[in-house]
Short mmCIF file of C-alpha atoms in Angstrom, two decimals:
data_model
loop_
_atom_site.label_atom_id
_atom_site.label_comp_id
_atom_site.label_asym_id
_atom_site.label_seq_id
_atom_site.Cartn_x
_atom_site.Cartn_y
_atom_site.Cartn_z
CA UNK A 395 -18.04 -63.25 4.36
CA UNK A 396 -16.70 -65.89 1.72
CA UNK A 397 -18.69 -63.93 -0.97
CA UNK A 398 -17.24 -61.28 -0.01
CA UNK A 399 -13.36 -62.03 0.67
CA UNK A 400 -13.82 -63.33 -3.19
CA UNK A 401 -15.13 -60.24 -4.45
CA UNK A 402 -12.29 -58.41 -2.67
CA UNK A 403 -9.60 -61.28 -4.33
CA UNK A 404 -11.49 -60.95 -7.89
CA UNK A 405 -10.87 -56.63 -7.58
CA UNK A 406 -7.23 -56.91 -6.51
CA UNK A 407 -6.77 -59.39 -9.21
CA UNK A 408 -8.05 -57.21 -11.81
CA UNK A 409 -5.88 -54.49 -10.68
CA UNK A 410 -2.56 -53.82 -12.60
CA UNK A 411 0.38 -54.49 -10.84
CA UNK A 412 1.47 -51.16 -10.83
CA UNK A 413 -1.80 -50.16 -8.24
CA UNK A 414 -0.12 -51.64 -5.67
CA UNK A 415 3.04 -50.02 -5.93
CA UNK A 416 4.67 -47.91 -2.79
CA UNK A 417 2.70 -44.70 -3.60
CA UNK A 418 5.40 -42.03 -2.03
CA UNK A 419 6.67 -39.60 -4.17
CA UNK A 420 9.72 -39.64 -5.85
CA UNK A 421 12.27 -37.59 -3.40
CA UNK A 422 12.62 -34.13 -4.56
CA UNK A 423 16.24 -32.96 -5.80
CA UNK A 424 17.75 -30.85 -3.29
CA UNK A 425 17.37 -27.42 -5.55
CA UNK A 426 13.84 -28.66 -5.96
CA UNK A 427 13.98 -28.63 -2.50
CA UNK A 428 15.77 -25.20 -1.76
CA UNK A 429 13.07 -23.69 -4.24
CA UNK A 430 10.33 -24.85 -2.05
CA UNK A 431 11.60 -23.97 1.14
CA UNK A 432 12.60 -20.44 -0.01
CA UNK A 433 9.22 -19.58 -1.52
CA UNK A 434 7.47 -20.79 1.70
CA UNK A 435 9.89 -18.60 4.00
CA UNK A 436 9.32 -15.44 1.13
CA UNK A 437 5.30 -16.12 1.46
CA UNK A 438 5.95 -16.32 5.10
CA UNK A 439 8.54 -13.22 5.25
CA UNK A 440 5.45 -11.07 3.19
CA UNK A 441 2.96 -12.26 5.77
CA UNK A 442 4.96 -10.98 8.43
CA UNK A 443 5.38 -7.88 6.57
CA UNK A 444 1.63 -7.55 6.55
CA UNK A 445 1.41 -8.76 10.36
CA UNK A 446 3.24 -5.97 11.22
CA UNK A 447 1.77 -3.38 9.77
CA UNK A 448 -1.49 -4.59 11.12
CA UNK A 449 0.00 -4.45 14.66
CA UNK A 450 1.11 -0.85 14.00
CA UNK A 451 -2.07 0.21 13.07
CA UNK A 452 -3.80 -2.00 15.89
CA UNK A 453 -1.25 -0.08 18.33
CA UNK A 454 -2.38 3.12 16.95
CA UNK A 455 -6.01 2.57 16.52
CA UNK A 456 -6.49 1.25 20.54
CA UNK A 457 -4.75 4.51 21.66
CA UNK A 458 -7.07 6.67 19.74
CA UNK A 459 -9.92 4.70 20.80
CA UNK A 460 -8.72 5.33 24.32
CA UNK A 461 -8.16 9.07 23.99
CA UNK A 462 -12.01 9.16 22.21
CA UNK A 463 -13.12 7.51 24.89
CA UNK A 464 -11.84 9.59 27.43
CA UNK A 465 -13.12 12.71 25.75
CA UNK A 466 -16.71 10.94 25.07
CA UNK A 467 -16.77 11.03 28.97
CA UNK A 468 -15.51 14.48 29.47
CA UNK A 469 -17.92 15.41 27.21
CA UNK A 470 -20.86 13.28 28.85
CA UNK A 471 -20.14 14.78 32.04
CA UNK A 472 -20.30 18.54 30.82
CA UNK A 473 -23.68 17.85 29.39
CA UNK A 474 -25.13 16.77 32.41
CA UNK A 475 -23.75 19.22 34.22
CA UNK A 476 -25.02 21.89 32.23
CA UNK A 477 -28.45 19.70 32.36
CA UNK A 478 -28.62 20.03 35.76
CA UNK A 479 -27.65 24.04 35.76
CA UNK A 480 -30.42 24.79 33.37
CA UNK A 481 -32.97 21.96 35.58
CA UNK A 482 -31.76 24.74 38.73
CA UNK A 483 -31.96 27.69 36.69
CA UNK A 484 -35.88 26.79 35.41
CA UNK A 485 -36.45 25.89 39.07
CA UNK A 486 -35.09 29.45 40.26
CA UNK A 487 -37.22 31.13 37.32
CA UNK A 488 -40.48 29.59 37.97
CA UNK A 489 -40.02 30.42 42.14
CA UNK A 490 -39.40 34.09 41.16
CA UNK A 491 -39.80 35.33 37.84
CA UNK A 492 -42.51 33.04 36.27
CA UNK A 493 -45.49 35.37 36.40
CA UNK A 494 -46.53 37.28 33.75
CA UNK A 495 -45.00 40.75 33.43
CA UNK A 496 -48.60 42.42 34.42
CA UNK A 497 -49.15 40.48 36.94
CA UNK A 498 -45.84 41.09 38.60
CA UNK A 499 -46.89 44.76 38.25
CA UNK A 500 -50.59 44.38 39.75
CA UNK A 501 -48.24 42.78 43.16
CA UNK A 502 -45.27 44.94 42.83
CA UNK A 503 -45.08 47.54 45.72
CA UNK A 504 -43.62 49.93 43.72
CA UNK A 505 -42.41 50.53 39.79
CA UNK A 506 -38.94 50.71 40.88
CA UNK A 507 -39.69 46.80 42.28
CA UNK A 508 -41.49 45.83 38.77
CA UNK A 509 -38.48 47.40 36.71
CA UNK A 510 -35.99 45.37 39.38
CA UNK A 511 -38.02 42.00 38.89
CA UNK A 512 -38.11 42.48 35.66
CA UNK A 513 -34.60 42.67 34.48
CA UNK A 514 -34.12 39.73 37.01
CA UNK A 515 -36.45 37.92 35.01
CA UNK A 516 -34.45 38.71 31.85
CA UNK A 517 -31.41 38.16 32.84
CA UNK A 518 -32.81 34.88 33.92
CA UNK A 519 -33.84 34.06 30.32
CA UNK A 520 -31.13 35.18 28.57
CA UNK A 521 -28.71 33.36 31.03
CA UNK A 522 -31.37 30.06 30.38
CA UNK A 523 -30.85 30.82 26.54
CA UNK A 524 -27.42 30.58 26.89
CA UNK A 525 -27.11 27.35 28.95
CA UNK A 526 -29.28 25.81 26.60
CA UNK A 527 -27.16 26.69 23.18
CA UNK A 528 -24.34 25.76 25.15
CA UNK A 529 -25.80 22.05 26.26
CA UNK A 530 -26.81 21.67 22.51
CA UNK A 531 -23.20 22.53 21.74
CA UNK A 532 -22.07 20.02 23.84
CA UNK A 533 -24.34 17.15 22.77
CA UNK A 534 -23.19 17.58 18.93
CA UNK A 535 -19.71 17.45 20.82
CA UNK A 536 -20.45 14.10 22.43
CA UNK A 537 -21.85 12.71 19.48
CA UNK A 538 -19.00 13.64 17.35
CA UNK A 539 -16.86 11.37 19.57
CA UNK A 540 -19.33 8.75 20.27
CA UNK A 541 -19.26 8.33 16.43
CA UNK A 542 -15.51 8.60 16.08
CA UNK A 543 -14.82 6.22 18.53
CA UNK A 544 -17.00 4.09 16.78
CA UNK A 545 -15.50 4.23 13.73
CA UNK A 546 -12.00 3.88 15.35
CA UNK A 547 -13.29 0.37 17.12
CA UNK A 548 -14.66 -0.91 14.01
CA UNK A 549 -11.39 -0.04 11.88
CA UNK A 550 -9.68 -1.64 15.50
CA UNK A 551 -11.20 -4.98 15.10
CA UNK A 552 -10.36 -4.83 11.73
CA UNK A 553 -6.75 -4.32 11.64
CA UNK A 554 -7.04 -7.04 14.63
CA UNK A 555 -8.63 -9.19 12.03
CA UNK A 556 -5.72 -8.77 9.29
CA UNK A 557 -3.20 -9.29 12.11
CA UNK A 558 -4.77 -12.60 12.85
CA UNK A 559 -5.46 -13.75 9.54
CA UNK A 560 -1.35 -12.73 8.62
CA UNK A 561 -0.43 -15.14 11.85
CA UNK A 562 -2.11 -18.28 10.40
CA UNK A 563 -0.26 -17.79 7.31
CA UNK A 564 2.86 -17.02 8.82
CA UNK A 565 2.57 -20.30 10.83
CA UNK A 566 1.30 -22.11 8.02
CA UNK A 567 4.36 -21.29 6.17
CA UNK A 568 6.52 -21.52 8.29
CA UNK A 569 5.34 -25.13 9.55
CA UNK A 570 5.77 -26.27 5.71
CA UNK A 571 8.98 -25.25 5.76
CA UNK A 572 10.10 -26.95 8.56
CA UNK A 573 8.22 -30.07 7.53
CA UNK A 574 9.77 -29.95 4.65
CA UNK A 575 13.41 -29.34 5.89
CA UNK A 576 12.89 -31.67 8.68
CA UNK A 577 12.44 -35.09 5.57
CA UNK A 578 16.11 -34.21 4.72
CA UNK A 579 18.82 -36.32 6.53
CA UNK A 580 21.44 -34.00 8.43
CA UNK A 581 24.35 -34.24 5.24
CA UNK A 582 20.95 -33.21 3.06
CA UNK A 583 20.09 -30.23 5.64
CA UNK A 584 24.21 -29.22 5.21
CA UNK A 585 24.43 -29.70 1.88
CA UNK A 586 21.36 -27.58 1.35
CA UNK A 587 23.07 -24.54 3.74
CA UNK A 588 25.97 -24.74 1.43
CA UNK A 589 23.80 -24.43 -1.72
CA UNK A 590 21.94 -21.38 -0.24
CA UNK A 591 25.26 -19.51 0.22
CA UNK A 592 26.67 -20.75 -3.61
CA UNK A 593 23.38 -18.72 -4.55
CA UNK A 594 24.00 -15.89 -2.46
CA UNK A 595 27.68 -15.80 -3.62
CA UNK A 596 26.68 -16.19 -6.87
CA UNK A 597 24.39 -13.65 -6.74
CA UNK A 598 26.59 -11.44 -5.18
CA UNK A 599 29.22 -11.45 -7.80
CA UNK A 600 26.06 -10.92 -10.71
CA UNK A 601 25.45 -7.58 -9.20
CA UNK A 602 29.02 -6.21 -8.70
CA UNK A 603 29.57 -7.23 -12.27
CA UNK A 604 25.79 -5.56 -13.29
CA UNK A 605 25.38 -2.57 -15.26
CA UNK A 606 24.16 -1.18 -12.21
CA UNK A 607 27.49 -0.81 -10.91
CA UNK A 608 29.86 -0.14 -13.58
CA UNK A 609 32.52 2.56 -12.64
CA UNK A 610 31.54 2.69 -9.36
CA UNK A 611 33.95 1.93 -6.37
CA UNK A 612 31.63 0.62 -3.50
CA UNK A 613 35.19 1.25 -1.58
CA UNK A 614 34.85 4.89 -2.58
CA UNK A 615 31.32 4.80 -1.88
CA UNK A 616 29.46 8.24 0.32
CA UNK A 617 30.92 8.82 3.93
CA UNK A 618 27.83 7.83 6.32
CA UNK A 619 26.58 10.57 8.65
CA UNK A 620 26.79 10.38 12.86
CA UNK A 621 23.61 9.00 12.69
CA UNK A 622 24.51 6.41 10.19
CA UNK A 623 27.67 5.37 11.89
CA UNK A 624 25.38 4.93 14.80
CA UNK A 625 22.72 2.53 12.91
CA UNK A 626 25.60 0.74 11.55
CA UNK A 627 27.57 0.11 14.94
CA UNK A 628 23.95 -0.85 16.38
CA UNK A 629 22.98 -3.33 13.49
CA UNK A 630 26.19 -4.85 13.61
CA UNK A 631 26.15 -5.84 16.87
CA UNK A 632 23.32 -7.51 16.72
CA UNK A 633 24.86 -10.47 14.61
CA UNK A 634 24.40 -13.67 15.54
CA UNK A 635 20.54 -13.01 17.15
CA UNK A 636 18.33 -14.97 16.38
CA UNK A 637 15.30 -14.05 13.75
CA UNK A 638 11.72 -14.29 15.05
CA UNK A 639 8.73 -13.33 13.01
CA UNK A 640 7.51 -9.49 14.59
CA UNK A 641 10.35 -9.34 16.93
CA UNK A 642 12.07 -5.89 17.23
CA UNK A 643 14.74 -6.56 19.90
CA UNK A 644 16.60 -7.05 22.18
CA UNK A 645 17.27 -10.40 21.77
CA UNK A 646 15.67 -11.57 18.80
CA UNK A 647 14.59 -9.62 15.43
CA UNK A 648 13.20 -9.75 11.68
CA UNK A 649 14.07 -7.79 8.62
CA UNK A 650 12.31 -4.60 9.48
CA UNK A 651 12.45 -5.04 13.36
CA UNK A 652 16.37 -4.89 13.08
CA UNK A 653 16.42 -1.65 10.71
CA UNK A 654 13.60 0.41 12.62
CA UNK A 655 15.69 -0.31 15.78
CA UNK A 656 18.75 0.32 14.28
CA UNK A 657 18.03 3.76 13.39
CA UNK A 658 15.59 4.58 16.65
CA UNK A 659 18.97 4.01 18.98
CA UNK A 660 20.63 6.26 15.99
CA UNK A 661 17.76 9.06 17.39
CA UNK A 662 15.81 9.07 14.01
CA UNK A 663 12.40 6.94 13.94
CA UNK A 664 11.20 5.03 10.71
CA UNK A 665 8.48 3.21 9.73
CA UNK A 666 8.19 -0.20 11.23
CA UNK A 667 7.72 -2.30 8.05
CA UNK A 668 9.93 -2.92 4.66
CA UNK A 669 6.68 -1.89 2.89
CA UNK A 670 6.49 1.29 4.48
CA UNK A 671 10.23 2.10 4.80
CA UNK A 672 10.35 1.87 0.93
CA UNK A 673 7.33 3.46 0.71
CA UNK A 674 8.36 6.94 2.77
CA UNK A 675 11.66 6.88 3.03
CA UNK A 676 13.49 8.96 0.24
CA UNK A 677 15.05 6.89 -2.60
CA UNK A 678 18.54 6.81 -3.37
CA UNK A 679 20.68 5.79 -6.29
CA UNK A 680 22.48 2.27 -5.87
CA UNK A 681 25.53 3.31 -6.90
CA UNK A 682 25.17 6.27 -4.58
CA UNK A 683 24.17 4.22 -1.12
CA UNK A 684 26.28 4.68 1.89
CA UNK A 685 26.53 3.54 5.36
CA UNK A 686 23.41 3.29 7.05
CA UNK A 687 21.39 3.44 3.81
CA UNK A 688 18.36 0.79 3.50
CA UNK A 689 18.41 -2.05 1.02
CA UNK A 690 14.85 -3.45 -0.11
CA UNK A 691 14.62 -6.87 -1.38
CA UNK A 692 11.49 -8.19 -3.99
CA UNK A 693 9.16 -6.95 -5.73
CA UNK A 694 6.75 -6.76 -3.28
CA UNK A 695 9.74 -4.88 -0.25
CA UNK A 696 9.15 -7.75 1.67
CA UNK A 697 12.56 -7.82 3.15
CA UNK A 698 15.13 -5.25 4.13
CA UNK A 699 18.80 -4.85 4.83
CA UNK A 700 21.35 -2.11 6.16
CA UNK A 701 23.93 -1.45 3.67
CA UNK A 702 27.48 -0.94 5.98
CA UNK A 703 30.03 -0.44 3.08
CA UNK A 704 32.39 -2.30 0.86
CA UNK A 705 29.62 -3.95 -1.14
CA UNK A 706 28.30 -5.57 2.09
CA UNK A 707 24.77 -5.20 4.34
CA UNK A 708 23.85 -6.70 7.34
CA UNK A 709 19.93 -8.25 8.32
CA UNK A 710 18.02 -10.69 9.51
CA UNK A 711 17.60 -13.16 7.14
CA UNK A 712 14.95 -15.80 8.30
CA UNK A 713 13.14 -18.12 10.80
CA UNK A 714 16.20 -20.62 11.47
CA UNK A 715 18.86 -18.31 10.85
CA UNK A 716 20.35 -15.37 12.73
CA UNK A 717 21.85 -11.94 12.03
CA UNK A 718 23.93 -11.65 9.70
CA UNK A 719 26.62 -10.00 7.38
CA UNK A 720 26.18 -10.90 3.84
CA UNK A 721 26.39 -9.38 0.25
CA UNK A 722 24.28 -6.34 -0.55
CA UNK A 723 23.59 -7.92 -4.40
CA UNK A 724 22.82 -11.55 -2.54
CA UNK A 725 18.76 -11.09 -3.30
CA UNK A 726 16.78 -9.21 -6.20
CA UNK A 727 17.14 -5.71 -5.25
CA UNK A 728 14.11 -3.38 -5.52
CA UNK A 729 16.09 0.30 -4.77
CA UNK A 730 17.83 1.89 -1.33
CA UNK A 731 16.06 4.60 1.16
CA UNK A 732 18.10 6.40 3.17
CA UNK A 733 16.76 7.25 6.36
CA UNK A 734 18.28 10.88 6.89
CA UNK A 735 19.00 13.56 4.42
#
C-alpha cells in the first residue's frame, strides 16, 4: 500500500499543473449555441419528415396486405370447392359411366340406351375437363396473391423498419436539443428567443429586399380561391397549438401535419409530407404566390409553411414552440406549390 500511495504521489507529481485543471469546456457563446440547437431541431425536423412518410406508406402497405389477404382466402376457398366438385363429379363418373364404351354396349338393353349412356358419359368428361381448367385457374389465382401479399408484408416490415429507425433519431435530436437548451440559465434561454426572432426579422427583410422580389407588391399579390380562403381561415386558427413531431391535429401539429389538414378541411387532399408536397404539387413563381399557396423551406423540403398574404405565412415551427404567424422570407426558401389550379 505505501509502495503504492508513492507511486501514485511520484505520477501526480510529474504531471503538469495544467492536468489537473477543471476539465469542462469553455461555455459556448450564445450564437454558438443557437447554431447548435437549430441544426439539431433541422436534423430532427428531416427525420420527422422521413417518419412520416414511412407511416404513410406503413398505413398503406397494412391495408393492402389486408385486402390480399382477404382475397388469398376467397380464393382458397373456391379451390377447394371446386376440389371437392370434381372429387363428386369422378365419384359420379366411375358409379355410372366408367366402363369402357364396348362394354357398356355388350350390357346395354338397347342402342338407344348405349347412345343415352354414352353422351352421359361425355358430358361427364367434358364437364370434368372443365372443372379441372377452372381449379388450375384458380390455383395460379391463389398463388398470385399468396405472393403479393408476400411481397406487400416484406415491403410492410420494411417501411415499419424506416419508421422506427426515423423515431430514434428524432428523439435523439430532439433530447440534444433540450439538453443543450436546458445548460442555459432562464435570461440565457430569453435572450436566445430574442436572437432567433433578430434572425428571422433579419431574414425577413433580406428577402423583401432580394432580387426575387423586385417590382412586386406582395399587397397586390393573386386573389386566393374558395378553397384557399378556406386553408387560410383553417391554418390560422390553429395559432398558438402546440408542435409535436407526426401530429396532424386537432390539438397539436408539425410542418406538414398543419398544411395537409389545412387544405383536407378546404375539401382538396395533399400529400402528407413537405417532401412529397414539393415533390407533386405544381410549382409556382414566388413573386406569383397567393393565399393558400405552400412555402418549402431547405434544401432538402424539410419544412413547410402556408403563405396568407402581405409577405406573411403561417406554420408550425418546432418542438417547443407553437403555431405561428411569421415572415414568408424568415428561412431559406426552396420554391411555392400551390395546392389547386
Amino acid at each position: 500500500m505505501i509502495v503504492a500511495t508513492a507511486v501514485a504521489c511520484a505520477a501526480g507529481a510529474a504531471l503538469p499543473q495544467a492536468a489537473w485543471a477543471d476539465p469542462t469546456p469553455p461555455r459556448k457563446s450564445l450564437e454558438e449555441v443557437h447554431q447548435e440547437v437549430e441544426a439539431l431541431y433541422r436534423k430532427a425536423e428531416s427525420a420527422t419528415d422521413a417518419y412520416n412518410a414511412a407511416d404513410e406508406q406503413s398505413r398503406l402497405q397494412e391495408k393492402n396486405v389486408g385486402d390480399l389477404t382477404k382475397r388469398v382466402s376467397v380464393a382458397e376457398e373456391r379451390v377447394q370447392e371446386l376440389k371437392d366438385r370434381v372429387g363428386a363429379l369422378a365419384r359420379i363418373q366411375y358409379r355410372t359411366g366408367g366402363l369402357a364404351p364396348s362394354t357398356q354396349l355388350f350390357l346395354a338393353r338397347s342402342p338407344e340406351e348405349f347412345l343415352a349412356s354414352l353422351d352421359t358419359t361425355r358430358r361427364g368428361q367434358d364437364a370434368t375437363r372443365r372443372l379441372l381448367t377452372e381449379t388450375e385457374s384458380a390455383k395460379a389465382e391463389l398463388e398470385k396473391y399468396v405472393k403479393a401479399a408476400d411481397e406487400r408484408w416484406k415491403r410492410l416490415k420494411g417501411e415499419r423498419k424506416k419508421k422506427e429507425d426515423a423515431k430514434k433519431e428524432i428523439e435523439a435530436r430532439l433530447d440534444a436539443a433540450r439538453k443543450l437548451e436546458s445548460r442555459l440559465e432562464e435570461t440565457e434561454r430569453e435572450r436566445l428567443r430574442k436572437l432567433e426572432e433578430e434572425k428571422a426579422r433579419q431574414a425577413q427583410q433580406q428577402w423583401l429586399a432580394s432580387d426575387a422580389l423586385k417590382g412586386v407588391s406582395l399587397k397586390d399579390a393573386g386573389t386566393a380561391t374558395t378553397e384557399g380562403r378556406r386553408a387560410v381561415e383553417f391554418a390560422t386558427a390553429q395559432i398558438g397549438k402546440n408542435y409535436v413531431w407526426g401530429a396532424v391535429g386537432p390539438d397539436t401539429y408539425d410542418c406538414s401535419g398543419l398544411t395537409s389538414r389545412a387544405w383536407a378541411t378546404a375539401g382538396r387532399g395533399i400529400p402528407r409530407t413537405s417532401q412529397e408536397q414539393w415533390r407533386q404539387l405544381p410549382k409556382v413563381d414566388v413573386k406569383d404566390m397567393r393565399p393558400g399557396d405552400l412555402i418549402i423551406y431547405f434544401s432538402d423540403a424539410s419544412h413547410v409553411a402556408m403563405y396568407v398574404g402581405d409577405g406573411m405565412m403561417v406554420h408550425a415551427p418546432r418542438p417547443g414552440r407553437q403555431v405561428t404567424m411569421a415572415g414568408a422570407g424568415s428561412m431559406p426558401i426552396l420554391g411555392v406549390v400551390r395546392p389547386t389550379g
